PDB file of C-alpha atoms in Angstrom:
ATOM      1  CA  MET D 811     205.167  36.087 107.092  1.00  0.00           C
ATOM      2  CA  MET D 812     201.482  34.487 109.302  1.00  0.00           C
ATOM      3  CA  LYS D 813     199.677  37.409 106.966  1.00  0.00           C
ATOM      4  CA  ARG D 814     200.916  36.339 103.721  1.00  0.00           C
ATOM      5  CA  ALA D 815     200.744  31.600 104.514  1.00  0.00           C
ATOM      6  CA  SER D 816     196.779  32.126 105.877  1.00  0.00           C
ATOM      7  CA  TRP D 817     196.271  34.820 102.861  1.00  0.00           C
ATOM      8  CA  LYS D 818     197.610  31.902 100.170  1.00  0.00           C
ATOM      9  CA  GLU D 819     193.950  29.805 101.427  1.00  0.00           C
ATOM     10  CA  TYR D 820     191.657  32.418  99.485  1.00  0.00           C
ATOM     11  CA  GLN D 821     194.062  32.917  96.777  1.00  0.00           C
ATOM     12  CA  LYS D 822     192.150  31.712  93.110  1.00  0.00           C
ATOM     13  CA  GLN D 823     193.305  31.320  89.809  1.00  0.00           C
ATOM     14  CA  ILE D 824     191.222  34.346  86.917  1.00  0.00           C
ATOM     15  CA  ALA D 825     189.440  32.328  84.002  1.00  0.00           C
ATOM     16  CA  GLU D 826     190.827  34.185  81.240  1.00  0.00           C
ATOM     17  CA  ASP D 827     187.886  33.741  78.674  1.00  0.00           C
ATOM     18  CA  ASN D 828     184.325  32.143  77.533  1.00  0.00           C
ATOM     19  CA  TYR D 829     182.143  32.935  80.709  1.00  0.00           C
ATOM     20  CA  TYR D 830     179.032  32.745  81.163  1.00  0.00           C
ATOM     21  CA  TYR D 831     177.509  35.135  82.435  1.00  0.00           C
ATOM     22  CA  GLY D 832     174.450  35.039  84.928  1.00  0.00           C
ATOM     23  CA  ARG D 833     172.588  37.101  85.043  1.00  0.00           C
ATOM     24  CA  SER D 834     170.568  39.476  88.564  1.00  0.00           C
ATOM     25  CA  CYS D 835     167.566  39.908  89.655  1.00  0.00           C
ATOM     26  CA  ILE D 836     167.612  43.442  90.770  1.00  0.00           C
ATOM     27  CA  ARG D 837     171.216  45.097  89.981  1.00  0.00           C
ATOM     28  CA  GLN D 838     169.535  45.773  86.896  1.00  0.00           C
ATOM     29  CA  ASN D 839     166.434  48.125  88.708  1.00  0.00           C
ATOM     30  CA  PHE D 840     169.209  49.871  90.866  1.00  0.00           C
ATOM     31  CA  PHE D 841     171.136  50.278  87.905  1.00  0.00           C
ATOM     32  CA  PRO D 842     169.785  50.954  84.947  1.00  0.00           C
ATOM     33  CA  GLY D 843     172.028  50.173  82.283  1.00  0.00           C
ATOM     34  CA  SER D 844     174.683  48.419  84.471  1.00  0.00           C
ATOM     35  CA  GLU D 845     174.816  44.888  82.561  1.00  0.00           C
ATOM     36  CA  LYS D 846     174.821  46.050  79.013  1.00  0.00           C
ATOM     37  CA  LEU D 847     177.741  48.277  80.898  1.00  0.00           C
ATOM     38  CA  PHE D 848     179.453  44.667  81.766  1.00  0.00           C
ATOM     39  CA  ILE D 849     178.748  42.409  79.011  1.00  0.00           C
ATOM     40  CA  ASP D 850     179.964  45.395  76.280  1.00  0.00           C
ATOM     41  CA  MET D 851     183.108  45.455  78.028  1.00  0.00           C
ATOM     42  CA  LEU D 852     183.750  42.233  78.313  1.00  0.00           C
ATOM     43  CA  HIS D 853     182.564  41.994  74.643  1.00  0.00           C
ATOM     44  CA  ASN D 854     184.109  45.328  73.013  1.00  0.00           C
ATOM     45  CA  ASP D 855     186.327  46.030  75.065  1.00  0.00           C
ATOM     46  CA  LEU D 856     187.851  43.576  76.515  1.00  0.00           C
ATOM     47  CA  GLY D 857     187.743  40.917  73.556  1.00  0.00           C
ATOM     48  CA  LYS D 858     186.693  38.767  75.402  1.00  0.00           C
ATOM     49  CA  ASP D 859     183.759  35.905  74.620  1.00  0.00           C
ATOM     50  CA  LEU D 860     181.364  36.472  77.102  1.00  0.00           C
ATOM     51  CA  LEU D 861     177.102  34.456  77.007  1.00  0.00           C
ATOM     52  CA  ASP D 862     174.590  36.141  77.495  1.00  0.00           C
ATOM     53  CA  ASP D 863     172.233  33.231  77.553  1.00  0.00           C
ATOM     54  CA  PRO D 864     168.019  34.068  76.111  1.00  0.00           C
ATOM     55  CA  MET D 865     167.458  30.778  78.427  1.00  0.00           C
ATOM     56  CA  HIS D 866     169.201  31.850  81.571  1.00  0.00           C
ATOM     57  CA  SER D 867     166.917  33.391  84.746  1.00  0.00           C
ATOM     58  CA  SER D 868     168.033  34.927  87.584  1.00  0.00           C
ATOM     59  CA  CYS D 869     168.913  33.450  90.024  1.00  0.00           C
ATOM     60  CA  THR D 870     166.401  33.752  92.948  1.00  0.00           C
ATOM     61  CA  GLY D 871     168.452  35.613  95.721  1.00  0.00           C
ATOM     62  CA  ILE D 872     166.676  37.860  96.604  1.00  0.00           C
ATOM     63  CA  GLY D 873     163.250  35.193  96.621  1.00  0.00           C
ATOM     64  CA  TYR D 874     165.387  33.224  98.751  1.00  0.00           C
ATOM     65  CA  HIS D 875     167.445  36.110 101.635  1.00  0.00           C
ATOM     66  CA  SER D 876     163.741  37.449 102.201  1.00  0.00           C
ATOM     67  CA  ASP D 877     162.381  34.380 102.399  1.00  0.00           C
ATOM     68  CA  ILE D 878     159.850  33.312 100.024  1.00  0.00           C
ATOM     69  CA  VAL D 879     162.128  31.053  97.850  1.00  0.00           C
ATOM     70  CA  PRO D 880     163.047  27.780  99.383  1.00  0.00           C
ATOM     71  CA  LEU D 881     166.571  26.605  99.981  1.00  0.00           C
ATOM     72  CA  GLU D 882     165.282  23.450  97.731  1.00  0.00           C
ATOM     73  CA  THR D 883     163.580  25.816  95.113  1.00  0.00           C
ATOM     74  CA  ILE D 884     166.859  28.196  94.194  1.00  0.00           C
ATOM     75  CA  MET D 885     168.828  25.115  94.642  1.00  0.00           C
ATOM     76  CA  THR D 886     166.903  23.626  91.601  1.00  0.00           C
ATOM     77  CA  VAL D 887     167.170  26.580  89.738  1.00  0.00           C
ATOM     78  CA  VAL D 888     170.894  27.127  90.537  1.00  0.00           C
ATOM     79  CA  ALA D 889     171.213  23.285  89.080  1.00  0.00           C
ATOM     80  CA  ARG D 890     168.945  24.044  86.062  1.00  0.00           C
ATOM     81  CA  GLN D 891     171.966  27.570  85.876  1.00  0.00           C
ATOM     82  CA  PHE D 892     174.868  24.687  85.904  1.00  0.00           C
ATOM     83  CA  ALA D 893     172.599  22.509  83.277  1.00  0.00           C
ATOM     84  CA  LEU D 894     172.805  25.982  80.441  1.00  0.00           C
ATOM     85  CA  MET D 895     176.182  26.758  81.426  1.00  0.00           C
ATOM     86  CA  THR D 896     177.159  23.783  79.820  1.00  0.00           C
ATOM     87  CA  GLU D 897     174.531  22.400  77.630  1.00  0.00           C
ATOM     88  CA  ALA D 898     176.003  25.582  75.819  1.00  0.00           C
ATOM     89  CA  GLY D 899     179.870  24.670  75.789  1.00  0.00           C
ATOM     90  CA  TYR D 900     181.141  26.536  78.915  1.00  0.00           C
ATOM     91  CA  GLU D 901     182.935  26.150  82.021  1.00  0.00           C
ATOM     92  CA  ASN D 902     183.657  29.855  83.479  1.00  0.00           C
ATOM     93  CA  PHE D 903     180.103  30.810  85.069  1.00  0.00           C
ATOM     94  CA  VAL D 904     180.951  34.851  85.996  1.00  0.00           C
ATOM     95  CA  THR D 905     177.865  37.320  87.925  1.00  0.00           C
ATOM     96  CA  SER D 906     178.596  40.591  88.543  1.00  0.00           C
ATOM     97  CA  CYS D 907     175.642  41.270  90.966  1.00  0.00           C
ATOM     98  CA  ILE D 908     176.884  40.383  95.238  1.00  0.00           C
ATOM     99  CA  THR D 909     173.300  38.553  96.243  1.00  0.00           C
ATOM    100  CA  SER D 910     173.910  36.344  92.534  1.00  0.00           C
ATOM    101  CA  PHE D 911     177.164  35.587  93.318  1.00  0.00           C
ATOM    102  CA  GLY D 912     175.963  34.720  97.613  1.00  0.00           C
ATOM    103  CA  VAL D 913     173.554  32.499  96.487  1.00  0.00           C
ATOM    104  CA  TYR D 914     175.957  30.313  94.214  1.00  0.00           C
ATOM    105  CA  SER D 915     178.689  29.870  96.355  1.00  0.00           C
ATOM    106  CA  GLU D 916     176.925  29.202  99.340  1.00  0.00           C
ATOM    107  CA  ILE D 917     174.884  27.197  97.135  1.00  0.00           C
ATOM    108  CA  LEU D 918     177.993  25.305  95.745  1.00  0.00           C
ATOM    109  CA  ALA D 919     179.278  24.785  98.989  1.00  0.00           C
ATOM    110  CA  THR D 920     176.080  22.899 100.442  1.00  0.00           C
ATOM    111  CA  TRP D 921     175.896  20.556  97.922  1.00  0.00           C
ATOM    112  CA  HIS D 922     180.221  19.817  98.145  1.00  0.00           C
ATOM    113  CA  GLU D 923     179.481  19.833 102.129  1.00  0.00           C
ATOM    114  CA  PHE D 924     175.797  17.952 101.543  1.00  0.00           C
ATOM    115  CA  PRO D 925     175.622  15.498  98.461  1.00  0.00           C
ATOM    116  CA  GLU D 926     172.944  14.550  98.888  1.00  0.00           C
ATOM    117  CA  THR D 927     171.480  17.918  98.922  1.00  0.00           C
ATOM    118  CA  GLU D 928     173.139  18.033  94.573  1.00  0.00           C
ATOM    119  CA  GLU D 929     171.361  14.981  93.427  1.00  0.00           C
ATOM    120  CA  LYS D 930     168.286  16.505  94.391  1.00  0.00           C
ATOM    121  CA  ALA D 931     168.297  19.674  92.456  1.00  0.00           C
ATOM    122  CA  ARG D 932     169.390  16.326  89.492  1.00  0.00           C
ATOM    123  CA  GLU D 933     165.742  14.425  90.495  1.00  0.00           C
ATOM    124  CA  ASN D 934     163.354  18.353  90.120  1.00  0.00           C
ATOM    125  CA  LEU D 935     165.456  18.602  86.524  1.00  0.00           C
ATOM    126  CA  SER D 936     164.581  14.755  86.108  1.00  0.00           C
ATOM    127  CA  TRP D 937     161.621  14.950  84.381  1.00  0.00           C
ATOM    128  CA  SER D 938     162.401  18.708  82.196  1.00  0.00           C
ATOM    129  CA  TRP D 939     164.143  19.347  79.521  1.00  0.00           C
ATOM    130  CA  TRP D 940     167.274  18.874  81.075  1.00  0.00           C
ATOM    131  CA  ASN D 941     168.110  14.798  82.337  1.00  0.00           C
ATOM    132  CA  ALA D 942     169.712  15.747  85.588  1.00  0.00           C
ATOM    133  CA  LYS D 943     170.394  12.174  85.310  1.00  0.00           C
ATOM    134  CA  SER D 944     173.145  11.761  83.227  1.00  0.00           C
ATOM    135  CA  SER D 945     176.501  10.954  84.570  1.00  0.00           C
ATOM    136  CA  ALA D 946     177.443  14.241  82.627  1.00  0.00           C
ATOM    137  CA  THR D 947     179.491  17.709  84.705  1.00  0.00           C
ATOM    138  CA  TRP D 948     177.544  20.016  84.556  1.00  0.00           C
ATOM    139  CA  LEU D 949     179.550  22.133  87.705  1.00  0.00           C
ATOM    140  CA  PRO D 950     181.132  25.341  86.718  1.00  0.00           C
ATOM    141  CA  SER D 951     184.989  24.403  86.649  1.00  0.00           C
ATOM    142  CA  GLY D 952     184.938  27.853  88.804  1.00  0.00           C
ATOM    143  CA  GLU D 953     183.614  28.861  91.262  1.00  0.00           C
ATOM    144  CA  PRO D 954     181.191  31.636  90.469  1.00  0.00           C
ATOM    145  CA  ARG D 955     182.750  35.595  91.343  1.00  0.00           C
ATOM    146  CA  TRP D 956     180.802  38.355  91.910  1.00  0.00           C
ATOM    147  CA  LEU D 957     182.002  41.345  89.034  1.00  0.00           C
ATOM    148  CA  PRO D 958     185.476  40.993  87.864  1.00  0.00           C
ATOM    149  CA  PHE D 959     186.560  37.777  89.698  1.00  0.00           C
ATOM    150  CA  PRO D 960     185.322  34.149  87.232  1.00  0.00           C
ATOM    151  CA  LEU D 961     187.657  31.441  88.676  1.00  0.00           C
ATOM    152  CA  LYS D 962     188.810  29.017  87.060  1.00  0.00           C
ATOM    153  CA  ARG D 963     189.155  25.308  89.741  1.00  0.00           C
ATOM    154  CA  PRO D 964     193.211  25.011  89.510  1.00  0.00           C
TER     155      PRO D 964
END
């Protein structure tokens, strides 16, 4: 009984469709064709709507974990990905890369714990094509999850 009660904390509702795909910078190099296969499986085999946005860039997770890309920079990159997702009309973010999953999860947790860091990421984006000062919601409705677990917030 104790195990079940503690496990409830980790139970999440999985979004059923309409995914915005976050590509990996390195996964494709180790496993050629893996991202294409993932996209094809969702589109063709499962009939899901998944946007592989040509404007999207990788999360720079390898650079971050190698102490090359500063935290503030990666937060701005993640904010840009979420802004692109929102502009495209999607709410469910999904990635098939464990490094990306870690980065997006860490950034979302940091923004939750320290809201001023999210505001700084918005400010960093404000000079660009997207008005980061807008009141529009630009965070995903689900937490990013490593394949195959895109989640929808309750």
